Short mmCIF file of C-alpha atoms in Angstrom, two decimals:
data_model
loop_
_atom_site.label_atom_id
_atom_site.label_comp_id
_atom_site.label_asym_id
_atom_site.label_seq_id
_atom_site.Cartn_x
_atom_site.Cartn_y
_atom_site.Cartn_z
CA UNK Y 1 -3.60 -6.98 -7.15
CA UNK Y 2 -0.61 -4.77 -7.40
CA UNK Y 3 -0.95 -2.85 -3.89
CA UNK Y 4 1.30 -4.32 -2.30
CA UNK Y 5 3.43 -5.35 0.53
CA UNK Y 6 6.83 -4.42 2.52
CA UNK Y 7 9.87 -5.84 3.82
CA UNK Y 8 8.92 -6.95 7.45
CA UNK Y 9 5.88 -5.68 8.81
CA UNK Y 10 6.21 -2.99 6.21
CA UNK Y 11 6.01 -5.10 4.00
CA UNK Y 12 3.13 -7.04 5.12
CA UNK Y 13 1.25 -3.54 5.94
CA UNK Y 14 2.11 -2.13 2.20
CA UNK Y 15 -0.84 -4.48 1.50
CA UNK Y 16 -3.02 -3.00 4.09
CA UNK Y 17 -2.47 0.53 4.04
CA UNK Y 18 0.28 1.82 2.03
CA UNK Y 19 0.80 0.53 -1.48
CA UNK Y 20 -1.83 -0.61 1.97
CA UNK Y 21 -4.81 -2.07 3.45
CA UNK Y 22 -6.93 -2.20 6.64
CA UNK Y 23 -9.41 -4.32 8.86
CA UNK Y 24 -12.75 -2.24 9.37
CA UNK Y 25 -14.82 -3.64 12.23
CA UNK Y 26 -18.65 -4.49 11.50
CA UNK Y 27 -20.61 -1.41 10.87
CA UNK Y 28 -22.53 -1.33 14.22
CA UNK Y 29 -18.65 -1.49 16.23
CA UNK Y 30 -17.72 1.66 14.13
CA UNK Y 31 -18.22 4.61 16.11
CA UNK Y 32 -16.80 7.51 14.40
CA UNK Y 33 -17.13 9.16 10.77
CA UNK Y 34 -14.83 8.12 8.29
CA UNK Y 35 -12.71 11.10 8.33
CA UNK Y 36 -9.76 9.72 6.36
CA UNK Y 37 -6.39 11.49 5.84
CA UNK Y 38 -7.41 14.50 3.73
CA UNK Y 39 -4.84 17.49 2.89
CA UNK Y 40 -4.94 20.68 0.60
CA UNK Y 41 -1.69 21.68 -1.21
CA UNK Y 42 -1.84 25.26 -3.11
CA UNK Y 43 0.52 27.99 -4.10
CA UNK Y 44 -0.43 31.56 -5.50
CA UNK Y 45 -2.45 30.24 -8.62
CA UNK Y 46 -4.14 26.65 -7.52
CA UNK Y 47 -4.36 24.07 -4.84
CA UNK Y 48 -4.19 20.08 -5.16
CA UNK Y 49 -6.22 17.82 -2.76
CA UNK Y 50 -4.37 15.05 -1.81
CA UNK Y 51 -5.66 11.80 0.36
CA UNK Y 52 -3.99 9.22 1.91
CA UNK Y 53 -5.45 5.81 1.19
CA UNK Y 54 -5.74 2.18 1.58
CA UNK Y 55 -5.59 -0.51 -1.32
CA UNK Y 56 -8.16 -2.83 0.27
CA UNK Y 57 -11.01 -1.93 2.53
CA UNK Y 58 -14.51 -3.14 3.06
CA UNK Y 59 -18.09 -1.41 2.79
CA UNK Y 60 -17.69 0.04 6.25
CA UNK Y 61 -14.89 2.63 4.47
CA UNK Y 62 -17.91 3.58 2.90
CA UNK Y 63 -19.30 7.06 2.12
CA UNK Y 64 -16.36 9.11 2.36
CA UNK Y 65 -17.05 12.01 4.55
CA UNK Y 66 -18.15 15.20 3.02
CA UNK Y 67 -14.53 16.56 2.85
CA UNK Y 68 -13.27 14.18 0.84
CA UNK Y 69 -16.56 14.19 -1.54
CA UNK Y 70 -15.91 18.17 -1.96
CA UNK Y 71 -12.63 17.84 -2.79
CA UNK Y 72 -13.22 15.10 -5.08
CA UNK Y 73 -16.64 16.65 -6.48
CA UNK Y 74 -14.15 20.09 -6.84
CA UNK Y 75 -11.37 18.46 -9.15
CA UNK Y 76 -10.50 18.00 -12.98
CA UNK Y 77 -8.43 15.31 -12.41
CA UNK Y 78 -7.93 12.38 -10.65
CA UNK Y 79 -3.89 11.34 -9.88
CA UNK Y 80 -3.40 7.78 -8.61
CA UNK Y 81 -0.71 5.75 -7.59
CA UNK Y 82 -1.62 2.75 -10.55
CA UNK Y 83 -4.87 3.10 -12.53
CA UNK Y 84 -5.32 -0.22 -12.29
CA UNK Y 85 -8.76 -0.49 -14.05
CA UNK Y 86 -7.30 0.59 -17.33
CA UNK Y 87 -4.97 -2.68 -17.67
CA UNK Y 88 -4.62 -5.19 -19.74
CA UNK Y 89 -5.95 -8.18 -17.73
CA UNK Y 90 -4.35 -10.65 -19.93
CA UNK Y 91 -1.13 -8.92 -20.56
CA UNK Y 92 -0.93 -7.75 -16.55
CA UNK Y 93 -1.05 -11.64 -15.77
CA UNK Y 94 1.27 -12.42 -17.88
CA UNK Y 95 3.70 -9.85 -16.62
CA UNK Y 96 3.41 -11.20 -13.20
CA UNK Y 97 4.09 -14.40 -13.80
CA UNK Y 98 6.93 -13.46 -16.32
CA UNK Y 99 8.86 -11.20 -13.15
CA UNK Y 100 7.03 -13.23 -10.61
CA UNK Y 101 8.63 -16.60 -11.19
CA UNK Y 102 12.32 -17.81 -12.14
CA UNK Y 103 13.28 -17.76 -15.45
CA UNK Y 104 16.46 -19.63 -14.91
CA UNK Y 105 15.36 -22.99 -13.49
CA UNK Y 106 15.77 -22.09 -9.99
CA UNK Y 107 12.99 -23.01 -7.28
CA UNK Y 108 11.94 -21.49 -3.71
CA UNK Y 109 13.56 -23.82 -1.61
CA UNK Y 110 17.01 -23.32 -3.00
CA UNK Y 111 16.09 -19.29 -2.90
CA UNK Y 112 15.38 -19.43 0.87
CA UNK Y 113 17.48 -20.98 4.21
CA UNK Y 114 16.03 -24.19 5.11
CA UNK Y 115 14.92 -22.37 8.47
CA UNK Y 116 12.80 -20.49 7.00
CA UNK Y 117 11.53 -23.00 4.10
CA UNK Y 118 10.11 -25.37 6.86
CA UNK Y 119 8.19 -22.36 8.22
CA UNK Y 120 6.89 -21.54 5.03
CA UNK Y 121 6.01 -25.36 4.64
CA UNK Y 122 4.07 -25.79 7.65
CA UNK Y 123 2.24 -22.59 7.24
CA UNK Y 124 0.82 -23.93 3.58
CA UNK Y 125 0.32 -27.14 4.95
CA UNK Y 126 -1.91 -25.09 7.31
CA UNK Y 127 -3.47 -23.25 4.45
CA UNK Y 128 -3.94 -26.56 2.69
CA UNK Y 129 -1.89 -25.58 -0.47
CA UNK Y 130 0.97 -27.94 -1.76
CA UNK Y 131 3.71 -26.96 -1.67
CA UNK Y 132 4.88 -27.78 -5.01
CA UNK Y 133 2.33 -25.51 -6.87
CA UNK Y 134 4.55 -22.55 -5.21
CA UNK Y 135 8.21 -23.43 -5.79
CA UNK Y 136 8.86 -21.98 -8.76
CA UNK Y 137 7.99 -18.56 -7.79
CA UNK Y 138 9.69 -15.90 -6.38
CA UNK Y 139 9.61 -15.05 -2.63
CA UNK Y 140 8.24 -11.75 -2.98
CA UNK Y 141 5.25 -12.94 -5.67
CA UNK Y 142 3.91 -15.42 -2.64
CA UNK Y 143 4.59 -13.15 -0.29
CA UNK Y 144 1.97 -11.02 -2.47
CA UNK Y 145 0.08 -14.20 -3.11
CA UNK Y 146 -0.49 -15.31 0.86
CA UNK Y 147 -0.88 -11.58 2.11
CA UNK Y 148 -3.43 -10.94 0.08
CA UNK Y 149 -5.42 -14.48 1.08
CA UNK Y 150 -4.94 -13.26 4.78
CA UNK Y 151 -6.33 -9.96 4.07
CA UNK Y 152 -9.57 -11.54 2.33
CA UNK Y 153 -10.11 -13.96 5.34
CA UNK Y 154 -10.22 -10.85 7.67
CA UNK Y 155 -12.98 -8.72 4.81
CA UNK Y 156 -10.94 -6.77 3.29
CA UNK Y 157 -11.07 -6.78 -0.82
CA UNK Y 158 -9.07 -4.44 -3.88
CA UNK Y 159 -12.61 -4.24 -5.38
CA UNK Y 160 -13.45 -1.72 -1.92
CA UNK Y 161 -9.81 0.02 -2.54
CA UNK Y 162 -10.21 3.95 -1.72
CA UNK Y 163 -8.30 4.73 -5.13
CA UNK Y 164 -10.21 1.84 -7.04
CA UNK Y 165 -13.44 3.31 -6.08
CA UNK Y 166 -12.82 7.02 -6.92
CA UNK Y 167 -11.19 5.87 -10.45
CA UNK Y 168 -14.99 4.18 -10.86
CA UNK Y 169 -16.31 7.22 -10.84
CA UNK Y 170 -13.50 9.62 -12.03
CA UNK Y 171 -14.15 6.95 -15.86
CA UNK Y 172 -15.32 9.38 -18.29
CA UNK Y 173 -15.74 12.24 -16.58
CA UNK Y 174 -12.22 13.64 -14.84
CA UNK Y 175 -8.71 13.50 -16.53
CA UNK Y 176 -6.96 10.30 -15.02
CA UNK Y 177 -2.91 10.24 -14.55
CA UNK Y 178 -0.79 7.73 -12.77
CA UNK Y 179 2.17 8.65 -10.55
CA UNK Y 180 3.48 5.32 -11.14
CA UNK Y 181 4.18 2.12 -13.82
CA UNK Y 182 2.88 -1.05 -13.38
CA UNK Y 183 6.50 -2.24 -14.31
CA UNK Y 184 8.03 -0.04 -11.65
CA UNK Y 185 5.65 -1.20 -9.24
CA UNK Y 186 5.95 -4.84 -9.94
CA UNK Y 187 10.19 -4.21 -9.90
CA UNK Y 188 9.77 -2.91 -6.76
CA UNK Y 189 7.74 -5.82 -4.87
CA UNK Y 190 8.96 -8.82 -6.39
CA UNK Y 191 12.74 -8.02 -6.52
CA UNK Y 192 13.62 -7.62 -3.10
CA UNK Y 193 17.29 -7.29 -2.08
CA UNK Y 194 17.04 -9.62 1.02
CA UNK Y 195 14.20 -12.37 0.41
CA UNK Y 196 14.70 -14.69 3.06
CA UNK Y 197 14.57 -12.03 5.57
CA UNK Y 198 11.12 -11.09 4.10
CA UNK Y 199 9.46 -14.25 4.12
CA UNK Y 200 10.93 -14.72 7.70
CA UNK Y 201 9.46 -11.65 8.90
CA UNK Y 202 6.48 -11.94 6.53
CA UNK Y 203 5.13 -15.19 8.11
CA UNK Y 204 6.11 -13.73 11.76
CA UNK Y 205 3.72 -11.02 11.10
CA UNK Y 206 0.47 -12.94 10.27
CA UNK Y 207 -0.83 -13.75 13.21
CA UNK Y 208 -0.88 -10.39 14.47
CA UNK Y 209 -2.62 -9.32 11.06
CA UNK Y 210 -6.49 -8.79 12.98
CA UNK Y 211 -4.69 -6.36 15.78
CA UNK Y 212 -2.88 -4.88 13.54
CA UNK Y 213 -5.25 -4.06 10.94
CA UNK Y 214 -7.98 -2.95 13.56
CA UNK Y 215 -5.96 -0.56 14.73
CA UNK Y 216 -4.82 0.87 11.62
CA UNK Y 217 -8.15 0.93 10.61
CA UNK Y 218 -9.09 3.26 13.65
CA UNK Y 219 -6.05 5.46 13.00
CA UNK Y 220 -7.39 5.74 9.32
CA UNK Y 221 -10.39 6.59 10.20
CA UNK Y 222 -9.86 9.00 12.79
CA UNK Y 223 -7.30 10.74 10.84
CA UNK Y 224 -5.19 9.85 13.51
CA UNK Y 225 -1.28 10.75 11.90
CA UNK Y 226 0.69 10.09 15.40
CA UNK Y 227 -0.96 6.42 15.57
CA UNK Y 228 -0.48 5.53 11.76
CA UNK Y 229 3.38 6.72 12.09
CA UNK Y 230 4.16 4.73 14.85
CA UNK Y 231 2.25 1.59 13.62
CA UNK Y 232 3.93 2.07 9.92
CA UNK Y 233 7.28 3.25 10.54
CA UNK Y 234 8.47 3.43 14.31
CA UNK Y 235 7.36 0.07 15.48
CA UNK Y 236 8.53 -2.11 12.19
CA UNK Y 237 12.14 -0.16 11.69
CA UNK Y 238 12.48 -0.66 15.72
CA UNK Y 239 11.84 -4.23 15.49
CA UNK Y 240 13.21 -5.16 12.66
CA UNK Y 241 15.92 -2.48 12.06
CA UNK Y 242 17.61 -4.44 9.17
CA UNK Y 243 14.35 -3.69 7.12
CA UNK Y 244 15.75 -0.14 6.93
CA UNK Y 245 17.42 -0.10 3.37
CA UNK Y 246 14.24 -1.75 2.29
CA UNK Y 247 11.98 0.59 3.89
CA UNK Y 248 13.92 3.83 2.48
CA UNK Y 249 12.85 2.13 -1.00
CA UNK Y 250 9.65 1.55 -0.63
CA UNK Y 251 8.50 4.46 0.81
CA UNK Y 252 11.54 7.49 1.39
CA UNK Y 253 12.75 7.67 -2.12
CA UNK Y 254 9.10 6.93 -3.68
CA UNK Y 255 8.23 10.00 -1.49
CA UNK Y 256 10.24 12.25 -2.43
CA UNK Y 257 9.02 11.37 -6.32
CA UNK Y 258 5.74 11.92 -4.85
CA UNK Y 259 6.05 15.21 -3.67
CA UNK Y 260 7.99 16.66 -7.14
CA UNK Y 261 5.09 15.15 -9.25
CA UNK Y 262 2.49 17.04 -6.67
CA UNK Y 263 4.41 20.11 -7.02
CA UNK Y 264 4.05 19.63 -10.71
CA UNK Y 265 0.09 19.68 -10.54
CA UNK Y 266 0.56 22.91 -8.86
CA UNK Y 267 0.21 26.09 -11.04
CA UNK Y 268 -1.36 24.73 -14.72
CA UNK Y 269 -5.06 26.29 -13.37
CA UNK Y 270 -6.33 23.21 -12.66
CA UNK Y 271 -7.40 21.18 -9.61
CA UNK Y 272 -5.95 17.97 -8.57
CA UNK Y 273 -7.01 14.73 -6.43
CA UNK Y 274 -4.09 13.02 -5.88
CA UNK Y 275 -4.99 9.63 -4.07
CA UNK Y 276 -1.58 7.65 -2.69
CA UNK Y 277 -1.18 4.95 0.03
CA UNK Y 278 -1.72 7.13 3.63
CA UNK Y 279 2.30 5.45 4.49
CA UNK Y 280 3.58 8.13 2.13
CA UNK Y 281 2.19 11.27 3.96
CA UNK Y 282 3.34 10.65 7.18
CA UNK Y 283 6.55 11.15 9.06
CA UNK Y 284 9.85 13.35 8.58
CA UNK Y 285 10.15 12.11 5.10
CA UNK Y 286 6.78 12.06 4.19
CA UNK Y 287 4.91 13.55 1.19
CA UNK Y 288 3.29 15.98 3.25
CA UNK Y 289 6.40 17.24 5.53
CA UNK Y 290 8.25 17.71 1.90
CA UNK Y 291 6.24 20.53 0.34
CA UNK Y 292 6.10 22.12 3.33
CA UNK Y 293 9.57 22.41 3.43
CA UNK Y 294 9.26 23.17 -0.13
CA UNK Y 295 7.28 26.29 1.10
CA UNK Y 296 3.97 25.37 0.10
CA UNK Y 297 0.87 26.23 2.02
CA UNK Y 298 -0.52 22.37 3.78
CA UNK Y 299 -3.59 22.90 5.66
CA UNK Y 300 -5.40 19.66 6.94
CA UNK Y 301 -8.91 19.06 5.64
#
């Protein structure tokens, strides 16, 4: 789907947690309520729930604790990143593989150093997929292709996204606006300014996808915001510090869009549920620390 991934381990975790996703363990290892990352946003005149999500989950994510259902059960509308569920199946596939593969006659192996092309060889020759079928797309579309594959072998499916399952039942009874296009989203993930050092860092990150996505799971869950920052942002831009243009894209200058379009829902008498990746409302640049310095009122639900 169109959640998606990150330069480095940012942009492997945009798939599990951001535009993101997350490894829940078996229901009888999960020890504590699903408390999520739940904030209210108001001004003199209205307020705007907003929740911090991930893109693919499991059944274990599953019911949302009675926060989240009150703020939810409390709203007109529904705000999400992509409302993926009203697109064109057809036409959305098409689009994909229109921006997702060359145009021009190029191929994969002349897009990437020949380092990093046997690496990416050996790993589909351990995934069993030839690799032929993949040449003619573009780094960032298999990059989306084999994250999501790794994600699915660990449980974790779009159909159990947090903002997937709230547009379910948000269909015909709550406005529904998008924060983003599926154009913008798709420009965004597929056109990357450095591809090689993606699929480098991409493939490095894989084998550490079970840790990783237990413990964001567990930071998710708990609501834990010190955890989540240093798993999203402080340990990626410390290993890979050449990710940090990248990293600015994806997530500080979509953030501070974020926050302006929040601020918009803000004052029309109406309440909002704004549902966006939980790697936009963390940190110094984050959605949350913005309209607080924008002198909103942010109280943690």
């Amino acid at each position: 789907m169109i959640k998606t991934l990150r330069l480095t381990r940012q942009f492997v975790l945009f798939f599990i947690i951001a535009l993101s996703a997350t490894f829940a363990q078996s229901q009888e290892n999960s020890t504590p309520p699903n408390k999520g990352f739940l904030w209210q946003i108001s001004d003199n005149n209205s307020k705007v729930y907003l929740l911090g999500s991930v893109h693919f989950a499991n059944a274990d994510y599953y019911p949302m604790s009675q926060a989240i259902e009150q703020a939810f059960a409390a709203s007109n509308t529904l705000v999400v990143e992509l409302d993926a569920s009203s697109l064109d199946p057809l036409k959305t596939q098409q689009l994909i593989q229109q921006m997702g593969s060359y145009q021009d006659g190029r191929t994969l192996q002349e897009e990437l150093k020949p380092e990093t092309y046997r690496k990416l060889e050996a790993y589909l020759a351990r995934q069993s997929i030839p690799t032929h079928l993949v040449n003619a797309q573009k780094p960032g579309m298999l990059i989306m292709t084999l994250t999501s594959m790794e994600l699915m072998k660990l449980g974790m499916l779009p159909q159990f996204g947090i903002d997937l399952h709230f547009l379910t039942r948000a269909k015909g009874k709550k406005g529904i606006e998008e924060l983003e296009t599926l154009e913008q989203q798709l420009d965004l993930l597929l056109n990357m300014d450095n591809p090689d050092l993606a699929m480098q860092q991409t493939l490095e990150e894989f084998p550490h996808f079970p840790e990783l996505s237990a413990q964001l799971f567990k930071a998710w869950q708990t609501g834990d915001t010190t955890i989540m920052q240093q798993l999203l942002i402080d340990e990626p831009l410390q290993k890979y510090p050449e990710s940090k243009p990248y990293f600015d894209k994806m997530f500080t200058e979509r953030n501070i869009s974020m926050a302006k379009k929040v601020e918009g829902f803000l004052g029309n008498n109406k309440t909002a549920f704004v549902i966006v990746g939980a790697g936009h409302l963390i940190g110094q640049d984050g959605v949350i620390h913005l309209l607080k310095e924008k002198g909103f009122k942010v109280e943690r639900q």
